[in-house]
Amino acid sequence: MRILTVGAGAAGGYFGARLAHAGQDVTFLVRPARAAALRARGLRVSGMGEDLRLTPQLVTADELKPAFDLVLLSVKSTALAAATRDLAPAVGPGTAIVPLLNGLAHLDHLADRFGDEAVLGGVAKVVTTLDEHGTIVRMAPPSALLTGERDGRPSERVDAIRAVLAGAGIDTPQVPDIVAAMWHKWVFITALAAASCLARGSVGEFNAVPGGSGLGPAVLAEAAAVSAAAGYPVPDAELAATAGTLTTPGSPLTPSLYRDLIAGYPTEVEHVFGDLTARARALSVPTPLLDLVTLQLRVHQRRVSPTA
């Protein structure tokens, strides 16, 4: 299976590295600056007992040739339009695209460009970041990649992809409804990002101050209400697990969106929050806390990227 990983950042680089280390034919589509860094230092993964060092196959957009069997698309939503243009030569009649972005809006974007049949659903569950040297650091469990046909039908190509992932030691549980799984991941990341951005701190920091322990459950309830109204209620056990994550004393956990905010970078406000709050309004679900964080992040976005 010829695999193209679009992006070699914290998530895409991690899964691509695991696949390449297992002997799969993996090529990373990267920007020139990242290509130069990877050619100089190699692709490195560390943390949680892992220590991988690879010399990756790299390609930039002007060098890309058709066609690949599988495209793992792992970029921030702010780079989605450019990534879509860049990866187009890699997509042939039999190519499967597995996007690993949060939210749902990217599905329509990709289907409009490549056709419904090409686009699978995808969920990445991994806690990784890039350190100052460009090393991918895994910070906590879990490590899983979920995929499936968006209409839920059985699929030989999904079975083949999951077999390849499993052969690389990547947890890839079978899910009956990948779109529901995407909604549930969206609820999780929205609640975590909203709480961290509103409180300007990690889970442990906002839970350590008076009134802070109620913030996580409050934003989780709003996000879960939108998902339920859309027809994708989050299972009770999953809600309880997320609530536990959001109320863990001393937890250093922060989402990448919050880290981008604190660093003064643009964020995925529209893809993660703007789309969800728009759906909430259409479904008549009140989301005052999510509306507030959306407003705050839009102000930040205008400040750091006034032409966006």
PDB file of C-alpha atoms in Angstrom:
ATOM      1  CA  MET A   1       0.000   0.000   0.000  1.00  0.00           C
ATOM      2  CA  ARG A   2       1.481   3.330  -1.087  1.00  0.00           C
ATOM      3  CA  ILE A   3       0.773   5.836   1.676  1.00  0.00           C
ATOM      4  CA  LEU A   4       1.047   9.615   1.513  1.00  0.00           C
ATOM      5  CA  THR A   5       1.054  11.447   4.830  1.00  0.00           C
ATOM      6  CA  VAL A   6       0.173  15.085   4.282  1.00  0.00           C
ATOM      7  CA  GLY A   7       2.074  16.908   6.974  1.00  0.00           C
ATOM      8  CA  ALA A   8       4.780  15.610   9.273  1.00  0.00           C
ATOM      9  CA  GLY A   9       3.662  17.435  12.377  1.00  0.00           C
ATOM     10  CA  ALA A  10       2.684  16.134  15.773  1.00  0.00           C
ATOM     11  CA  ALA A  11      -0.149  13.816  14.677  1.00  0.00           C
ATOM     12  CA  GLY A  12       0.517  13.004  11.023  1.00  0.00           C
ATOM     13  CA  GLY A  13       4.225  12.639  11.630  1.00  0.00           C
ATOM     14  CA  TYR A  14       3.568  10.284  14.518  1.00  0.00           C
ATOM     15  CA  PHE A  15       1.306   7.902  12.617  1.00  0.00           C
ATOM     16  CA  GLY A  16       3.435   8.138   9.473  1.00  0.00           C
ATOM     17  CA  ALA A  17       6.558   7.337  11.464  1.00  0.00           C
ATOM     18  CA  ARG A  18       4.934   4.285  13.027  1.00  0.00           C
ATOM     19  CA  LEU A  19       3.876   3.036   9.585  1.00  0.00           C
ATOM     20  CA  ALA A  20       7.287   3.685   8.024  1.00  0.00           C
ATOM     21  CA  HIS A  21       9.051   2.002  10.949  1.00  0.00           C
ATOM     22  CA  ALA A  22       6.878  -1.073  10.318  1.00  0.00           C
ATOM     23  CA  GLY A  23       8.110  -1.241   6.735  1.00  0.00           C
ATOM     24  CA  GLN A  24       5.227   0.396   4.921  1.00  0.00           C
ATOM     25  CA  ASP A  25       5.833   2.526   1.812  1.00  0.00           C
ATOM     26  CA  VAL A  26       5.247   5.959   3.358  1.00  0.00           C
ATOM     27  CA  THR A  27       5.961   9.338   1.758  1.00  0.00           C
ATOM     28  CA  PHE A  28       5.568  12.608   3.652  1.00  0.00           C
ATOM     29  CA  LEU A  29       4.251  15.651   1.774  1.00  0.00           C
ATOM     30  CA  VAL A  30       5.796  18.623   3.564  1.00  0.00           C
ATOM     31  CA  ARG A  31       6.663  22.284   3.116  1.00  0.00           C
ATOM     32  CA  PRO A  32      10.217  23.107   2.024  1.00  0.00           C
ATOM     33  CA  ALA A  33      11.295  24.303   5.489  1.00  0.00           C
ATOM     34  CA  ARG A  34      10.072  21.134   7.188  1.00  0.00           C
ATOM     35  CA  ALA A  35      11.671  19.045   4.430  1.00  0.00           C
ATOM     36  CA  ALA A  36      15.031  20.710   5.056  1.00  0.00           C
ATOM     37  CA  ALA A  37      14.784  20.078   8.798  1.00  0.00           C
ATOM     38  CA  LEU A  38      13.811  16.437   8.323  1.00  0.00           C
ATOM     39  CA  ARG A  39      16.604  15.844   5.840  1.00  0.00           C
ATOM     40  CA  ALA A  40      19.073  17.301   8.323  1.00  0.00           C
ATOM     41  CA  ARG A  41      17.894  15.524  11.484  1.00  0.00           C
ATOM     42  CA  GLY A  42      15.609  12.743  10.329  1.00  0.00           C
ATOM     43  CA  LEU A  43      12.129  12.099  11.705  1.00  0.00           C
ATOM     44  CA  ARG A  44      12.175  11.447  15.424  1.00  0.00           C
ATOM     45  CA  VAL A  45       9.506  10.246  17.834  1.00  0.00           C
ATOM     46  CA  SER A  46      10.032  10.059  21.588  1.00  0.00           C
ATOM     47  CA  GLY A  47       8.063   9.751  24.801  1.00  0.00           C
ATOM     48  CA  MET A  48       5.839   7.125  26.430  1.00  0.00           C
ATOM     49  CA  GLY A  49       8.507   4.488  25.880  1.00  0.00           C
ATOM     50  CA  GLU A  50       8.959   5.206  22.168  1.00  0.00           C
ATOM     51  CA  ASP A  51      12.236   6.203  20.527  1.00  0.00           C
ATOM     52  CA  LEU A  52      12.057   6.133  16.716  1.00  0.00           C
ATOM     53  CA  ARG A  53      14.584   7.688  14.352  1.00  0.00           C
ATOM     54  CA  LEU A  54      13.879   7.436  10.639  1.00  0.00           C
ATOM     55  CA  THR A  55      15.165   8.784   7.376  1.00  0.00           C
ATOM     56  CA  PRO A  56      11.781   9.551   5.825  1.00  0.00           C
ATOM     57  CA  GLN A  57      10.790   9.643   2.171  1.00  0.00           C
ATOM     58  CA  LEU A  58       9.925  13.278   1.553  1.00  0.00           C
ATOM     59  CA  VAL A  59       8.260  15.181  -1.233  1.00  0.00           C
ATOM     60  CA  THR A  60       7.220  18.805  -1.666  1.00  0.00           C
ATOM     61  CA  ALA A  61       4.143  19.857  -3.613  1.00  0.00           C
ATOM     62  CA  ASP A  62       6.019  20.598  -6.835  1.00  0.00           C
ATOM     63  CA  GLU A  63       7.563  17.093  -6.770  1.00  0.00           C
ATOM     64  CA  LEU A  64       4.404  15.068  -6.094  1.00  0.00           C
ATOM     65  CA  LYS A  65       3.458  12.421  -8.648  1.00  0.00           C
ATOM     66  CA  PRO A  66       0.375  10.155  -8.865  1.00  0.00           C
ATOM     67  CA  ALA A  67      -1.008   8.088  -7.405  1.00  0.00           C
ATOM     68  CA  PHE A  68      -1.242   6.765  -3.852  1.00  0.00           C
ATOM     69  CA  ASP A  69      -3.501   4.120  -2.341  1.00  0.00           C
ATOM     70  CA  LEU A  70      -3.998   5.952   0.951  1.00  0.00           C
ATOM     71  CA  VAL A  71      -3.688   9.605   1.924  1.00  0.00           C
ATOM     72  CA  LEU A  72      -3.515  10.449   5.627  1.00  0.00           C
ATOM     73  CA  LEU A  73      -4.414  14.132   5.824  1.00  0.00           C
ATOM     74  CA  SER A  74      -3.235  15.623   9.087  1.00  0.00           C
ATOM     75  CA  VAL A  75      -3.020  19.408   8.913  1.00  0.00           C
ATOM     76  CA  LYS A  76      -4.636  22.208  10.846  1.00  0.00           C
ATOM     77  CA  SER A  77      -7.857  23.479   9.315  1.00  0.00           C
ATOM     78  CA  THR A  78      -6.148  26.798   8.591  1.00  0.00           C
ATOM     79  CA  ALA A  79      -3.939  24.919   6.108  1.00  0.00           C
ATOM     80  CA  LEU A  80      -6.698  22.748   4.631  1.00  0.00           C
ATOM     81  CA  ALA A  81      -7.245  24.693   1.405  1.00  0.00           C
ATOM     82  CA  ALA A  82      -3.536  24.783   0.585  1.00  0.00           C
ATOM     83  CA  ALA A  83      -3.087  21.115   1.509  1.00  0.00           C
ATOM     84  CA  THR A  84      -6.000  20.144  -0.725  1.00  0.00           C
ATOM     85  CA  ARG A  85      -4.368  21.874  -3.690  1.00  0.00           C
ATOM     86  CA  ASP A  86      -0.989  20.335  -2.891  1.00  0.00           C
ATOM     87  CA  LEU A  87      -2.163  16.734  -2.553  1.00  0.00           C
ATOM     88  CA  ALA A  88      -4.388  16.712  -5.647  1.00  0.00           C
ATOM     89  CA  PRO A  89      -1.801  15.008  -7.920  1.00  0.00           C
ATOM     90  CA  ALA A  90      -1.598  12.106  -5.456  1.00  0.00           C
ATOM     91  CA  VAL A  91      -5.291  11.229  -5.783  1.00  0.00           C
ATOM     92  CA  GLY A  92      -6.229   8.663  -8.413  1.00  0.00           C
ATOM     93  CA  PRO A  93      -9.421   6.679  -9.068  1.00  0.00           C
ATOM     94  CA  GLY A  94      -8.724   4.215  -6.240  1.00  0.00           C
ATOM     95  CA  THR A  95      -7.204   6.549  -3.653  1.00  0.00           C
ATOM     96  CA  ALA A  96      -8.738   6.631  -0.171  1.00  0.00           C
ATOM     97  CA  ILE A  97      -8.360   9.856   1.822  1.00  0.00           C
ATOM     98  CA  VAL A  98      -8.501   9.619   5.617  1.00  0.00           C
ATOM     99  CA  PRO A  99      -8.665  13.121   7.146  1.00  0.00           C
ATOM    100  CA  LEU A 100      -7.569  13.456  10.757  1.00  0.00           C
ATOM    101  CA  LEU A 101      -8.814  16.978  11.438  1.00  0.00           C
ATOM    102  CA  ASN A 102     -11.150  17.848  14.298  1.00  0.00           C
ATOM    103  CA  GLY A 103     -14.717  18.822  13.473  1.00  0.00           C
ATOM    104  CA  LEU A 104     -16.693  17.948  10.345  1.00  0.00           C
ATOM    105  CA  ALA A 105     -16.559  20.835   7.874  1.00  0.00           C
ATOM    106  CA  HIS A 106     -13.532  19.398   6.084  1.00  0.00           C
ATOM    107  CA  LEU A 107     -15.553  16.407   4.878  1.00  0.00           C
ATOM    108  CA  ASP A 108     -17.650  18.512   2.520  1.00  0.00           C
ATOM    109  CA  HIS A 109     -14.581  20.455   1.409  1.00  0.00           C
ATOM    110  CA  LEU A 110     -12.719  17.279   0.461  1.00  0.00           C
ATOM    111  CA  ALA A 111     -15.747  15.584  -1.098  1.00  0.00           C
ATOM    112  CA  ASP A 112     -16.383  18.642  -3.275  1.00  0.00           C
ATOM    113  CA  ARG A 113     -12.813  18.435  -4.574  1.00  0.00           C
ATOM    114  CA  PHE A 114     -12.232  14.676  -4.831  1.00  0.00           C
ATOM    115  CA  GLY A 115     -15.720  13.121  -4.778  1.00  0.00           C
ATOM    116  CA  ASP A 116     -17.675  11.415  -2.015  1.00  0.00           C
ATOM    117  CA  GLU A 117     -16.234   7.992  -2.740  1.00  0.00           C
ATOM    118  CA  ALA A 118     -12.648   9.080  -2.108  1.00  0.00           C
ATOM    119  CA  VAL A 119     -13.237  10.478   1.379  1.00  0.00           C
ATOM    120  CA  LEU A 120     -13.446   8.258   4.451  1.00  0.00           C
ATOM    121  CA  GLY A 121     -14.134   9.382   7.976  1.00  0.00           C
ATOM    122  CA  GLY A 122     -11.224   9.581  10.370  1.00  0.00           C
ATOM    123  CA  VAL A 123     -10.448  10.209  14.030  1.00  0.00           C
ATOM    124  CA  ALA A 124      -6.983  10.567  15.543  1.00  0.00           C
ATOM    125  CA  LYS A 125      -6.630   9.980  19.263  1.00  0.00           C
ATOM    126  CA  VAL A 126      -3.081  10.874  20.193  1.00  0.00           C
ATOM    127  CA  VAL A 127      -1.472  13.415  22.520  1.00  0.00           C
ATOM    128  CA  THR A 128       1.687  14.638  20.801  1.00  0.00           C
ATOM    129  CA  THR A 129       3.551  17.859  20.220  1.00  0.00           C
ATOM    130  CA  LEU A 130       6.658  19.078  18.404  1.00  0.00           C
ATOM    131  CA  ASP A 131       9.540  20.198  20.608  1.00  0.00           C
ATOM    132  CA  GLU A 132      11.963  22.979  19.729  1.00  0.00           C
ATOM    133  CA  HIS A 133      14.057  20.586  17.646  1.00  0.00           C
ATOM    134  CA  GLY A 134      11.121  19.278  15.617  1.00  0.00           C
ATOM    135  CA  THR A 135      10.985  15.952  17.452  1.00  0.00           C
ATOM    136  CA  ILE A 136       7.497  14.498  17.851  1.00  0.00           C
ATOM    137  CA  VAL A 137       6.950  13.976  21.572  1.00  0.00           C
ATOM    138  CA  ARG A 138       4.168  11.681  22.727  1.00  0.00           C
ATOM    139  CA  MET A 139       2.931  13.021  26.051  1.00  0.00           C
ATOM    140  CA  ALA A 140       0.157  10.670  27.153  1.00  0.00           C
ATOM    141  CA  PRO A 141      -2.032   7.769  26.087  1.00  0.00           C
ATOM    142  CA  PRO A 142      -4.066   6.914  24.042  1.00  0.00           C
ATOM    143  CA  SER A 143      -2.700   6.276  20.559  1.00  0.00           C
ATOM    144  CA  ALA A 144      -5.416   5.266  18.106  1.00  0.00           C
ATOM    145  CA  LEU A 145      -6.599   5.962  14.574  1.00  0.00           C
ATOM    146  CA  LEU A 146     -10.218   5.253  13.666  1.00  0.00           C
ATOM    147  CA  THR A 147     -11.567   5.145  10.133  1.00  0.00           C
ATOM    148  CA  GLY A 148     -14.591   3.921   8.233  1.00  0.00           C
ATOM    149  CA  GLU A 149     -16.969   4.558   5.367  1.00  0.00           C
ATOM    150  CA  ARG A 150     -19.060   7.623   6.110  1.00  0.00           C
ATOM    151  CA  ASP A 151     -22.299   5.781   5.367  1.00  0.00           C
ATOM    152  CA  GLY A 152     -21.347   2.967   7.758  1.00  0.00           C
ATOM    153  CA  ARG A 153     -21.290   0.183   5.165  1.00  0.00           C
ATOM    154  CA  PRO A 154     -18.794  -2.707   5.403  1.00  0.00           C
ATOM    155  CA  SER A 155     -15.772  -2.021   3.241  1.00  0.00           C
ATOM    156  CA  GLU A 156     -12.853  -4.093   2.015  1.00  0.00           C
ATOM    157  CA  ARG A 157     -10.681  -0.998   1.636  1.00  0.00           C
ATOM    158  CA  VAL A 158     -11.333   0.021   5.244  1.00  0.00           C
ATOM    159  CA  ASP A 159     -10.475  -3.508   6.372  1.00  0.00           C
ATOM    160  CA  ALA A 160      -7.220  -3.304   4.389  1.00  0.00           C
ATOM    161  CA  ILE A 161      -6.317   0.086   5.855  1.00  0.00           C
ATOM    162  CA  ARG A 162      -7.046  -1.075   9.391  1.00  0.00           C
ATOM    163  CA  ALA A 163      -4.888  -4.160   8.833  1.00  0.00           C
ATOM    164  CA  VAL A 164      -1.973  -1.967   7.755  1.00  0.00           C
ATOM    165  CA  LEU A 165      -2.428   0.285  10.786  1.00  0.00           C
ATOM    166  CA  ALA A 166      -2.645  -2.675  13.153  1.00  0.00           C
ATOM    167  CA  GLY A 167       0.493  -4.155  11.615  1.00  0.00           C
ATOM    168  CA  ALA A 168       2.309  -0.972  12.621  1.00  0.00           C
ATOM    169  CA  GLY A 169       1.137  -1.312  16.220  1.00  0.00           C
ATOM    170  CA  ILE A 170      -1.476   1.439  15.872  1.00  0.00           C
ATOM    171  CA  ASP A 171      -4.687   0.791  17.760  1.00  0.00           C
ATOM    172  CA  THR A 172      -7.543   0.923  15.228  1.00  0.00           C
ATOM    173  CA  PRO A 173     -10.780  -0.319  16.788  1.00  0.00           C
ATOM    174  CA  GLN A 174     -13.703  -1.007  14.502  1.00  0.00           C
ATOM    175  CA  VAL A 175     -16.484   1.557  14.889  1.00  0.00           C
ATOM    176  CA  PRO A 176     -20.040   1.087  13.598  1.00  0.00           C
ATOM    177  CA  ASP A 177     -20.469   4.781  12.740  1.00  0.00           C
ATOM    178  CA  ILE A 178     -17.348   6.815  11.992  1.00  0.00           C
ATOM    179  CA  VAL A 179     -19.309  10.059  11.678  1.00  0.00           C
ATOM    180  CA  ALA A 180     -20.649   9.550  15.206  1.00  0.00           C
ATOM    181  CA  ALA A 181     -17.080   8.934  16.380  1.00  0.00           C
ATOM    182  CA  MET A 182     -16.038  12.189  14.710  1.00  0.00           C
ATOM    183  CA  TRP A 183     -18.840  14.045  16.474  1.00  0.00           C
ATOM    184  CA  HIS A 184     -17.822  12.563  19.816  1.00  0.00           C
ATOM    185  CA  LYS A 185     -14.164  13.518  19.310  1.00  0.00           C
ATOM    186  CA  TRP A 186     -15.373  17.008  18.365  1.00  0.00           C
ATOM    187  CA  VAL A 187     -17.283  17.236  21.645  1.00  0.00           C
ATOM    188  CA  PHE A 188     -14.194  16.189  23.591  1.00  0.00           C
ATOM    189  CA  ILE A 189     -11.776  18.595  21.922  1.00  0.00           C
ATOM    190  CA  THR A 190     -14.284  21.463  22.016  1.00  0.00           C
ATOM    191  CA  ALA A 191     -14.895  21.051  25.731  1.00  0.00           C
ATOM    192  CA  LEU A 192     -11.191  20.791  26.531  1.00  0.00           C
ATOM    193  CA  ALA A 193     -10.217  23.717  24.308  1.00  0.00           C
ATOM    194  CA  ALA A 194     -13.079  25.892  25.518  1.00  0.00           C
ATOM    195  CA  ALA A 195     -12.233  25.341  29.173  1.00  0.00           C
ATOM    196  CA  SER A 196      -8.506  25.955  28.681  1.00  0.00           C
ATOM    197  CA  CYS A 197      -9.024  29.042  26.514  1.00  0.00           C
ATOM    198  CA  LEU A 198     -11.642  30.607  28.786  1.00  0.00           C
ATOM    199  CA  ALA A 199      -9.569  29.963  31.920  1.00  0.00           C
ATOM    200  CA  ARG A 200      -6.183  30.523  30.227  1.00  0.00           C
ATOM    201  CA  GLY A 201      -4.694  27.465  31.846  1.00  0.00           C
ATOM    202  CA  SER A 202      -4.253  23.717  31.940  1.00  0.00           C
ATOM    203  CA  VAL A 203      -6.851  21.342  33.337  1.00  0.00           C
ATOM    204  CA  GLY A 204      -5.039  21.257  36.654  1.00  0.00           C
ATOM    205  CA  GLU A 205      -4.722  25.039  36.818  1.00  0.00           C
ATOM    206  CA  PHE A 206      -8.380  25.887  36.284  1.00  0.00           C
ATOM    207  CA  ASN A 207      -9.522  23.119  38.601  1.00  0.00           C
ATOM    208  CA  ALA A 208      -7.251  24.435  41.356  1.00  0.00           C
ATOM    209  CA  VAL A 209      -9.057  27.774  41.761  1.00  0.00           C
ATOM    210  CA  PRO A 210     -12.456  28.482  43.339  1.00  0.00           C
ATOM    211  CA  GLY A 211     -15.216  27.821  40.846  1.00  0.00           C
ATOM    212  CA  GLY A 212     -12.875  26.203  38.364  1.00  0.00           C
ATOM    213  CA  SER A 213     -14.054  22.639  38.859  1.00  0.00           C
ATOM    214  CA  GLY A 214     -17.406  23.471  37.291  1.00  0.00           C
ATOM    215  CA  LEU A 215     -16.026  24.920  34.081  1.00  0.00           C
ATOM    216  CA  GLY A 216     -15.154  21.674  32.309  1.00  0.00           C
ATOM    217  CA  PRO A 217     -18.509  19.962  32.940  1.00  0.00           C
ATOM    218  CA  ALA A 218     -20.372  23.137  31.915  1.00  0.00           C
ATOM    219  CA  VAL A 219     -18.734  23.452  28.488  1.00  0.00           C
ATOM    220  CA  LEU A 220     -18.945  19.678  28.020  1.00  0.00           C
ATOM    221  CA  ALA A 221     -22.697  19.796  28.612  1.00  0.00           C
ATOM    222  CA  GLU A 222     -23.113  22.460  25.921  1.00  0.00           C
ATOM    223  CA  ALA A 223     -21.045  20.608  23.320  1.00  0.00           C
ATOM    224  CA  ALA A 224     -22.729  17.289  24.096  1.00  0.00           C
ATOM    225  CA  ALA A 225     -26.166  18.890  23.755  1.00  0.00           C
ATOM    226  CA  VAL A 226     -25.303  20.023  20.204  1.00  0.00           C
ATOM    227  CA  SER A 227     -24.088  16.553  19.271  1.00  0.00           C
ATOM    228  CA  ALA A 228     -27.237  14.949  20.676  1.00  0.00           C
ATOM    229  CA  ALA A 229     -29.499  17.392  18.851  1.00  0.00           C
ATOM    230  CA  ALA A 230     -27.657  16.576  15.621  1.00  0.00           C
ATOM    231  CA  GLY A 231     -28.468  12.899  16.141  1.00  0.00           C
ATOM    232  CA  TYR A 232     -25.179  11.744  17.664  1.00  0.00           C
ATOM    233  CA  PRO A 233     -25.602  11.529  21.462  1.00  0.00           C
ATOM    234  CA  VAL A 234     -22.358  10.833  23.273  1.00  0.00           C
ATOM    235  CA  PRO A 235     -22.555   7.545  25.216  1.00  0.00           C
ATOM    236  CA  ASP A 236     -22.770   7.981  28.982  1.00  0.00           C
ATOM    237  CA  ALA A 237     -19.503   6.149  29.585  1.00  0.00           C
ATOM    238  CA  GLU A 238     -17.674   8.411  27.136  1.00  0.00           C
ATOM    239  CA  LEU A 239     -19.223  11.528  28.688  1.00  0.00           C
ATOM    240  CA  ALA A 240     -18.131  10.356  32.131  1.00  0.00           C
ATOM    241  CA  ALA A 241     -14.591   9.696  30.897  1.00  0.00           C
ATOM    242  CA  THR A 242     -14.372  13.164  29.322  1.00  0.00           C
ATOM    243  CA  ALA A 243     -15.755  14.791  32.454  1.00  0.00           C
ATOM    244  CA  GLY A 244     -13.096  12.947  34.442  1.00  0.00           C
ATOM    245  CA  THR A 245     -10.382  14.229  32.114  1.00  0.00           C
ATOM    246  CA  LEU A 246     -11.652  17.792  32.525  1.00  0.00           C
ATOM    247  CA  THR A 247     -11.728  17.643  36.327  1.00  0.00           C
ATOM    248  CA  THR A 248      -8.480  15.794  37.108  1.00  0.00           C
ATOM    249  CA  PRO A 249      -6.612  17.670  39.866  1.00  0.00           C
ATOM    250  CA  GLY A 250      -3.088  18.667  38.909  1.00  0.00           C
ATOM    251  CA  SER A 251      -3.433  17.580  35.275  1.00  0.00           C
ATOM    252  CA  PRO A 252      -0.994  19.392  32.947  1.00  0.00           C
ATOM    253  CA  LEU A 253      -3.209  18.642  29.934  1.00  0.00           C
ATOM    254  CA  THR A 254      -3.739  21.424  27.396  1.00  0.00           C
ATOM    255  CA  PRO A 255      -5.034  21.155  23.821  1.00  0.00           C
ATOM    256  CA  SER A 256      -3.016  22.317  20.825  1.00  0.00           C
ATOM    257  CA  LEU A 257      -5.563  25.069  20.100  1.00  0.00           C
ATOM    258  CA  TYR A 258      -4.867  26.600  23.498  1.00  0.00           C
ATOM    259  CA  ARG A 259      -1.115  26.315  22.985  1.00  0.00           C
ATOM    260  CA  ASP A 260      -1.492  28.135  19.646  1.00  0.00           C
ATOM    261  CA  LEU A 261      -3.510  30.858  21.379  1.00  0.00           C
ATOM    262  CA  ILE A 262      -0.926  31.414  24.107  1.00  0.00           C
ATOM    263  CA  ALA A 263       1.898  31.449  21.560  1.00  0.00           C
ATOM    264  CA  GLY A 264       0.143  34.167  19.561  1.00  0.00           C
ATOM    265  CA  TYR A 265      -0.545  31.956  16.534  1.00  0.00           C
ATOM    266  CA  PRO A 266      -3.764  31.724  14.522  1.00  0.00           C
ATOM    267  CA  THR A 267      -6.158  29.071  15.833  1.00  0.00           C
ATOM    268  CA  GLU A 268      -8.746  26.716  14.368  1.00  0.00           C
ATOM    269  CA  VAL A 269     -11.551  28.841  15.783  1.00  0.00           C
ATOM    270  CA  GLU A 270     -13.905  28.600  12.820  1.00  0.00           C
ATOM    271  CA  HIS A 271     -13.427  24.891  12.154  1.00  0.00           C
ATOM    272  CA  VAL A 272     -13.695  23.826  15.794  1.00  0.00           C
ATOM    273  CA  PHE A 273     -15.924  26.471  17.387  1.00  0.00           C
ATOM    274  CA  GLY A 274     -17.521  28.577  14.662  1.00  0.00           C
ATOM    275  CA  ASP A 275     -18.993  25.577  12.867  1.00  0.00           C
ATOM    276  CA  LEU A 276     -20.233  23.976  16.094  1.00  0.00           C
ATOM    277  CA  THR A 277     -21.934  27.143  17.362  1.00  0.00           C
ATOM    278  CA  ALA A 278     -23.528  27.705  13.950  1.00  0.00           C
ATOM    279  CA  ARG A 279     -24.966  24.189  14.101  1.00  0.00           C
ATOM    280  CA  ALA A 280     -26.132  24.889  17.656  1.00  0.00           C
ATOM    281  CA  ARG A 281     -28.077  27.932  16.480  1.00  0.00           C
ATOM    282  CA  ALA A 282     -29.626  25.955  13.612  1.00  0.00           C
ATOM    283  CA  LEU A 283     -30.681  23.281  16.117  1.00  0.00           C
ATOM    284  CA  SER A 284     -31.908  25.841  18.703  1.00  0.00           C
ATOM    285  CA  VAL A 285     -29.396  24.643  21.300  1.00  0.00           C
ATOM    286  CA  PRO A 286     -28.147  27.393  23.656  1.00  0.00           C
ATOM    287  CA  THR A 287     -24.350  27.507  23.985  1.00  0.00           C
ATOM    288  CA  PRO A 288     -23.434  30.661  25.937  1.00  0.00           C
ATOM    289  CA  LEU A 289     -19.976  29.517  27.026  1.00  0.00           C
ATOM    290  CA  LEU A 290     -19.066  28.207  23.578  1.00  0.00           C
ATOM    291  CA  ASP A 291     -20.342  31.442  22.035  1.00  0.00           C
ATOM    292  CA  LEU A 292     -18.113  33.395  24.408  1.00  0.00           C
ATOM    293  CA  VAL A 293     -14.952  31.450  23.631  1.00  0.00           C
ATOM    294  CA  THR A 294     -15.741  31.704  19.905  1.00  0.00           C
ATOM    295  CA  LEU A 295     -15.955  35.488  20.253  1.00  0.00           C
ATOM    296  CA  GLN A 296     -12.691  35.662  22.186  1.00  0.00           C
ATOM    297  CA  LEU A 297     -10.858  33.527  19.658  1.00  0.00           C
ATOM    298  CA  ARG A 298     -12.222  35.541  16.743  1.00  0.00           C
ATOM    299  CA  VAL A 299     -10.848  38.697  18.332  1.00  0.00           C
ATOM    300  CA  HIS A 300      -7.500  36.942  18.729  1.00  0.00           C
ATOM    301  CA  GLN A 301      -7.649  35.742  15.115  1.00  0.00           C
ATOM    302  CA  ARG A 302      -8.306  39.251  13.819  1.00  0.00           C
ATOM    303  CA  ARG A 303      -5.394  40.530  15.894  1.00  0.00           C
ATOM    304  CA  VAL A 304      -2.794  38.011  14.745  1.00  0.00           C
ATOM    305  CA  SER A 305      -4.061  37.477  11.207  1.00  0.00           C
ATOM    306  CA  PRO A 306      -5.964  40.617  10.168  1.00  0.00           C
ATOM    307  CA  THR A 307      -6.260  39.619   6.510  1.00  0.00           C
ATOM    308  CA  ALA A 308      -7.660  36.118   7.229  1.00  0.00           C
TER     309      ALA A 308
END
